[in-house]
mmCIF file of C-alpha atoms in Angstrom:
data_model
loop_
_atom_site.group_PDB
_atom_site.id
_atom_site.type_symbol
_atom_site.label_atom_id
_atom_site.label_comp_id
_atom_site.label_asym_id
_atom_site.label_seq_id
_atom_site.Cartn_x
_atom_site.Cartn_y
_atom_site.Cartn_z
ATOM 1 C CA UNK A 1 2.590 -4.418 5.999
ATOM 2 C CA UNK A 2 1.861 -6.391 2.798
ATOM 3 C CA UNK A 3 5.105 -5.022 1.310
ATOM 4 C CA UNK A 4 5.604 -7.863 -1.182
ATOM 5 C CA UNK A 5 2.012 -7.741 -2.440
ATOM 6 C CA UNK A 6 2.125 -3.957 -2.867
ATOM 7 C CA UNK A 7 5.377 -4.392 -4.799
ATOM 8 C CA UNK A 8 3.506 -6.591 -7.282
ATOM 9 C CA UNK A 9 0.980 -3.814 -7.867
ATOM 10 C CA UNK A 10 3.768 -1.276 -8.218
ATOM 11 C CA UNK A 11 5.567 -3.393 -10.839
ATOM 12 C CA UNK A 12 2.510 -4.748 -12.724
ATOM 13 C CA UNK A 13 2.950 -2.474 -15.720
ATOM 14 C CA UNK A 14 6.683 -3.197 -15.733
ATOM 15 C CA UNK A 15 5.965 -6.933 -15.920
ATOM 16 C CA UNK A 16 4.065 -6.418 -19.182
ATOM 17 C CA UNK A 17 6.966 -4.393 -20.596
ATOM 18 C CA UNK A 18 9.490 -7.079 -19.668
ATOM 19 C CA UNK A 19 7.369 -9.805 -21.307
ATOM 20 C CA UNK A 20 7.276 -7.803 -24.548
ATOM 21 C CA UNK A 21 11.032 -7.286 -24.306
ATOM 22 C CA UNK A 22 11.548 -11.028 -23.885
ATOM 23 C CA UNK A 23 9.521 -11.665 -27.050
ATOM 24 C CA UNK A 24 11.779 -9.333 -29.022
ATOM 25 C CA UNK A 25 14.934 -10.883 -27.554
ATOM 26 C CA UNK A 26 13.710 -14.372 -28.367
ATOM 27 C CA UNK A 27 13.047 -13.456 -31.996
ATOM 28 C CA UNK A 28 16.427 -11.754 -32.364
ATOM 29 C CA UNK A 29 18.243 -14.722 -30.840
ATOM 30 C CA UNK A 30 16.310 -17.233 -32.934
ATOM 31 C CA UNK A 31 16.809 -15.334 -36.184
ATOM 32 C CA UNK A 32 20.452 -14.612 -35.472
ATOM 33 C CA UNK A 33 21.298 -18.115 -34.308
ATOM 34 C CA UNK A 34 22.981 -18.952 -37.621
ATOM 35 C CA UNK A 35 25.600 -16.258 -36.940
ATOM 36 C CA UNK A 36 26.059 -17.105 -33.252
ATOM 37 C CA UNK A 37 29.398 -18.665 -32.367
ATOM 38 C CA UNK A 38 27.878 -20.736 -29.579
ATOM 39 C CA UNK A 39 27.174 -24.427 -30.229
ATOM 40 C CA UNK A 40 23.608 -25.087 -31.359
ATOM 41 C CA UNK A 41 22.795 -26.903 -28.093
ATOM 42 C CA UNK A 42 23.992 -23.987 -25.962
ATOM 43 C CA UNK A 43 22.010 -21.515 -28.065
ATOM 44 C CA UNK A 44 18.910 -23.724 -27.780
ATOM 45 C CA UNK A 45 19.335 -23.870 -23.981
ATOM 46 C CA UNK A 46 19.505 -20.061 -23.821
ATOM 47 C CA UNK A 47 16.263 -19.795 -25.776
ATOM 48 C CA UNK A 48 14.617 -22.407 -23.528
ATOM 49 C CA UNK A 49 15.744 -20.505 -20.411
ATOM 50 C CA UNK A 50 14.344 -17.254 -21.808
ATOM 51 C CA UNK A 51 11.075 -19.002 -22.607
ATOM 52 C CA UNK A 52 10.833 -20.407 -19.068
ATOM 53 C CA UNK A 53 11.438 -16.975 -17.511
ATOM 54 C CA UNK A 54 8.769 -15.485 -19.740
ATOM 55 C CA UNK A 55 6.366 -18.280 -18.743
ATOM 56 C CA UNK A 56 6.902 -17.486 -15.048
ATOM 57 C CA UNK A 57 6.129 -13.804 -15.649
ATOM 58 C CA UNK A 58 3.060 -14.617 -17.736
ATOM 59 C CA UNK A 59 1.668 -16.788 -14.923
ATOM 60 C CA UNK A 60 2.551 -14.115 -12.353
ATOM 61 C CA UNK A 61 0.762 -11.406 -14.343
ATOM 62 C CA UNK A 62 -2.260 -13.666 -14.834
ATOM 63 C CA UNK A 63 -2.440 -14.394 -11.080
ATOM 64 C CA UNK A 64 -2.281 -10.678 -10.261
ATOM 65 C CA UNK A 65 -5.083 -9.842 -12.701
ATOM 66 C CA UNK A 66 -7.181 -12.731 -11.387
ATOM 67 C CA UNK A 67 -6.739 -11.387 -7.840
ATOM 68 C CA UNK A 68 -7.734 -7.896 -9.009
ATOM 69 C CA UNK A 69 -10.798 -9.241 -10.831
ATOM 70 C CA UNK A 70 -11.940 -10.852 -7.573
ATOM 71 C CA UNK A 71 -12.234 -7.397 -5.973
ATOM 72 C CA UNK A 72 -15.163 -4.989 -6.013
ATOM 73 C CA UNK A 73 -14.844 -2.391 -8.806
ATOM 74 C CA UNK A 74 -14.369 0.384 -6.225
ATOM 75 C CA UNK A 75 -11.438 -1.455 -4.626
ATOM 76 C CA UNK A 76 -9.878 -2.105 -8.044
ATOM 77 C CA UNK A 77 -10.182 1.578 -8.901
ATOM 78 C CA UNK A 78 -8.538 2.683 -5.664
ATOM 79 C CA UNK A 79 -5.587 0.322 -6.176
ATOM 80 C CA UNK A 80 -5.241 1.238 -9.864
ATOM 81 C CA UNK A 81 -5.087 4.949 -9.012
ATOM 82 C CA UNK A 82 -2.716 4.398 -6.120
ATOM 83 C CA UNK A 83 -0.217 2.191 -7.988
ATOM 84 C CA UNK A 84 -0.744 3.507 -11.533
ATOM 85 C CA UNK A 85 -1.117 0.204 -13.377
ATOM 86 C CA UNK A 86 -4.101 1.430 -15.393
ATOM 87 C CA UNK A 87 -3.608 4.181 -17.997
ATOM 88 C CA UNK A 88 -7.129 5.494 -17.381
ATOM 89 C CA UNK A 89 -6.847 5.540 -13.598
ATOM 90 C CA UNK A 90 -3.610 7.270 -12.647
ATOM 91 C CA UNK A 91 -3.449 9.757 -9.809
ATOM 92 C CA UNK A 92 -5.677 9.579 -6.741
ATOM 93 C CA UNK A 93 -9.036 11.275 -7.354
ATOM 94 C CA UNK A 94 -10.423 10.749 -3.831
ATOM 95 C CA UNK A 95 -9.875 13.242 -1.052
ATOM 96 C CA UNK A 96 -7.083 11.864 1.113
ATOM 97 C CA UNK A 97 -8.983 11.675 4.368
ATOM 98 C CA UNK A 98 -9.631 8.954 6.932
ATOM 99 C CA UNK A 99 -12.341 7.370 4.771
ATOM 100 C CA UNK A 100 -9.974 7.095 1.780
ATOM 101 C CA UNK A 101 -7.186 5.458 3.777
ATOM 102 C CA UNK A 102 -9.657 3.057 5.342
ATOM 103 C CA UNK A 103 -10.888 2.015 1.859
ATOM 104 C CA UNK A 104 -7.295 1.714 0.618
ATOM 105 C CA UNK A 105 -6.408 -0.567 3.547
ATOM 106 C CA UNK A 106 -9.508 -2.700 2.911
ATOM 107 C CA UNK A 107 -8.766 -2.925 -0.813
ATOM 108 C CA UNK A 108 -5.167 -3.953 -0.113
ATOM 109 C CA UNK A 109 -6.251 -6.576 2.402
ATOM 110 C CA UNK A 110 -8.789 -8.055 -0.016
ATOM 111 C CA UNK A 111 -6.154 -8.098 -2.767
ATOM 112 C CA UNK A 112 -3.673 -9.906 -0.530
ATOM 113 C CA UNK A 113 -6.292 -12.512 0.366
ATOM 114 C CA UNK A 114 -7.137 -13.023 -3.322
ATOM 115 C CA UNK A 115 -3.420 -13.397 -4.161
ATOM 116 C CA UNK A 116 -3.049 -16.062 -1.500
ATOM 117 C CA UNK A 117 -5.957 -17.863 -3.146
ATOM 118 C CA UNK A 118 -3.800 -17.947 -6.302
ATOM 119 C CA UNK A 119 -0.870 -19.338 -4.275
ATOM 120 C CA UNK A 120 1.040 -16.036 -4.204
ATOM 121 C CA UNK A 121 2.116 -15.660 -0.604
ATOM 122 C CA UNK A 122 4.719 -13.164 0.626
ATOM 123 C CA UNK A 123 7.285 -15.964 0.743
ATOM 124 C CA UNK A 124 6.533 -16.964 -2.862
ATOM 125 C CA UNK A 125 6.884 -13.350 -4.027
ATOM 126 C CA UNK A 126 10.249 -13.051 -2.255
ATOM 127 C CA UNK A 127 11.458 -16.205 -4.024
ATOM 128 C CA UNK A 128 10.431 -14.679 -7.358
ATOM 129 C CA UNK A 129 12.288 -11.488 -6.422
ATOM 130 C CA UNK A 130 15.485 -13.542 -6.096
ATOM 131 C CA UNK A 131 15.099 -14.427 -9.778
ATOM 132 C CA UNK A 132 13.763 -11.126 -11.133
ATOM 133 C CA UNK A 133 15.740 -8.030 -10.183
ATOM 134 C CA UNK A 134 12.940 -5.584 -11.033
ATOM 135 C CA UNK A 135 10.697 -7.226 -8.428
ATOM 136 C CA UNK A 136 13.455 -7.078 -5.833
ATOM 137 C CA UNK A 137 13.786 -3.340 -6.517
ATOM 138 C CA UNK A 138 10.012 -2.849 -6.231
ATOM 139 C CA UNK A 139 10.029 -4.561 -2.812
ATOM 140 C CA UNK A 140 12.901 -2.313 -1.663
ATOM 141 C CA UNK A 141 11.001 0.800 -2.807
ATOM 142 C CA UNK A 142 7.802 -0.321 -1.093
ATOM 143 C CA UNK A 143 9.722 -1.098 2.092
ATOM 144 C CA UNK A 144 11.245 2.398 2.149
ATOM 145 C CA UNK A 145 7.770 3.914 1.624
ATOM 146 C CA UNK A 146 6.425 1.818 4.468
ATOM 147 C CA UNK A 147 9.200 3.022 6.809
ATOM 148 C CA UNK A 148 8.635 6.645 5.779
ATOM 149 C CA UNK A 149 4.900 6.326 6.420
ATOM 150 C CA UNK A 150 5.550 4.804 9.861
ATOM 151 C CA UNK A 151 7.845 7.694 10.779
ATOM 152 C CA UNK A 152 5.553 10.396 9.359
ATOM 153 C CA UNK A 153 4.547 12.952 11.944
ATOM 154 C CA UNK A 154 6.823 11.567 14.661
ATOM 155 C CA UNK A 155 8.546 14.313 16.643
ATOM 156 C CA UNK A 156 12.186 13.476 17.140
ATOM 157 C CA UNK A 157 14.509 15.352 19.510
ATOM 158 C CA UNK A 158 17.997 15.155 18.010
ATOM 159 C CA UNK A 159 19.478 18.006 20.079
ATOM 160 C CA UNK A 160 20.009 15.922 23.216
ATOM 161 C CA UNK A 161 18.220 18.565 25.327
ATOM 162 C CA UNK A 162 15.118 17.911 27.377
ATOM 163 C CA UNK A 163 11.844 19.074 25.818
ATOM 164 C CA UNK A 164 10.245 19.565 29.271
ATOM 165 C CA UNK A 165 9.714 23.189 30.394
ATOM 166 C CA UNK A 166 12.538 24.366 32.648
ATOM 167 C CA UNK A 167 11.786 24.917 36.349
ATOM 168 C CA UNK A 168 11.903 28.594 37.440
ATOM 169 C CA UNK A 169 15.134 29.749 39.053
ATOM 170 C CA UNK A 170 15.087 30.519 42.826
ATOM 171 C CA UNK A 171 15.727 34.241 42.268
ATOM 172 C CA UNK A 172 12.788 34.390 39.819
ATOM 173 C CA UNK A 173 10.512 32.757 42.425
ATOM 174 C CA UNK A 174 11.633 35.231 45.108
ATOM 175 C CA UNK A 175 11.158 38.185 42.753
ATOM 176 C CA UNK A 176 7.692 36.995 41.815
ATOM 177 C CA UNK A 177 6.790 36.636 45.475
ATOM 178 C CA UNK A 178 8.044 40.169 46.210
ATOM 179 C CA UNK A 179 6.118 41.615 43.282
ATOM 180 C CA UNK A 180 2.972 39.813 44.460
ATOM 181 C CA UNK A 181 3.392 41.189 47.992
ATOM 182 C CA UNK A 182 3.936 44.673 46.613
ATOM 183 C CA UNK A 183 0.772 44.440 44.568
ATOM 184 C CA UNK A 184 -1.249 43.341 47.609
ATOM 185 C CA UNK A 185 0.199 46.239 49.662
ATOM 186 C CA UNK A 186 -0.696 48.746 46.945
ATOM 187 C CA UNK A 187 -4.230 47.360 46.738
ATOM 188 C CA UNK A 188 -4.679 47.703 50.522
ATOM 189 C CA UNK A 189 -3.478 51.311 50.436
ATOM 190 C CA UNK A 190 -5.900 52.217 47.633
ATOM 191 C CA UNK A 191 -8.818 50.602 49.519
ATOM 192 C CA UNK A 192 -7.979 52.574 52.707
ATOM 193 C CA UNK A 193 -7.816 55.845 50.749
ATOM 194 C CA UNK A 194 -11.201 55.125 49.168
ATOM 195 C CA UNK A 195 -12.807 54.530 52.584
ATOM 196 C CA UNK A 196 -11.390 57.789 53.948
ATOM 197 C CA UNK A 197 -12.762 59.703 50.919
ATOM 198 C CA UNK A 198 -16.216 58.201 51.448
ATOM 199 C CA UNK A 199 -16.242 59.261 55.154
ATOM 200 C CA UNK A 200 -15.192 62.829 54.256
ATOM 201 C CA UNK A 201 -17.930 63.133 51.611
ATOM 202 C CA UNK A 202 -20.501 61.846 54.049
#
């Protein structure tokens, strides 16, 4: 649930790295354009395309941070620790109990609602993933985590044998009945001997 939105949180730090990389690429292409064998128009189009891609990522990052700022500080902290997009808040510090998972679910739900307020629906994120491979990979990773979590603790019988206790065999039932009868007979004999001893002592 909320796979696409969680993928954004998972890749938030990566987005910043890619933007910085685009800046370096742009400068290298612009400075080295005099030695490029491409026509000037083609080179200019490549730089424009790179600029447009960077613009999309800048807006995406801004929308994510705006959605995070709309949350309570406690919810922001929980998400930052969970998805590691804050250097100071990496690694879950809460005890992983029912209360923690309830807060994590609430924080995620609030984040998703805030994203939708910025126009970032699951469908929109998927369309961005078609353009940016890193986001597509983040969605795939989050999907696999979601499947693993759904299957956690599920007992699976892969042997093909029934897990029900086997019914006792007829000979075991007969033997048990015989043993029970023998025990009753022995108890009766002991009781009779005790009564005889009491009469003799009297």
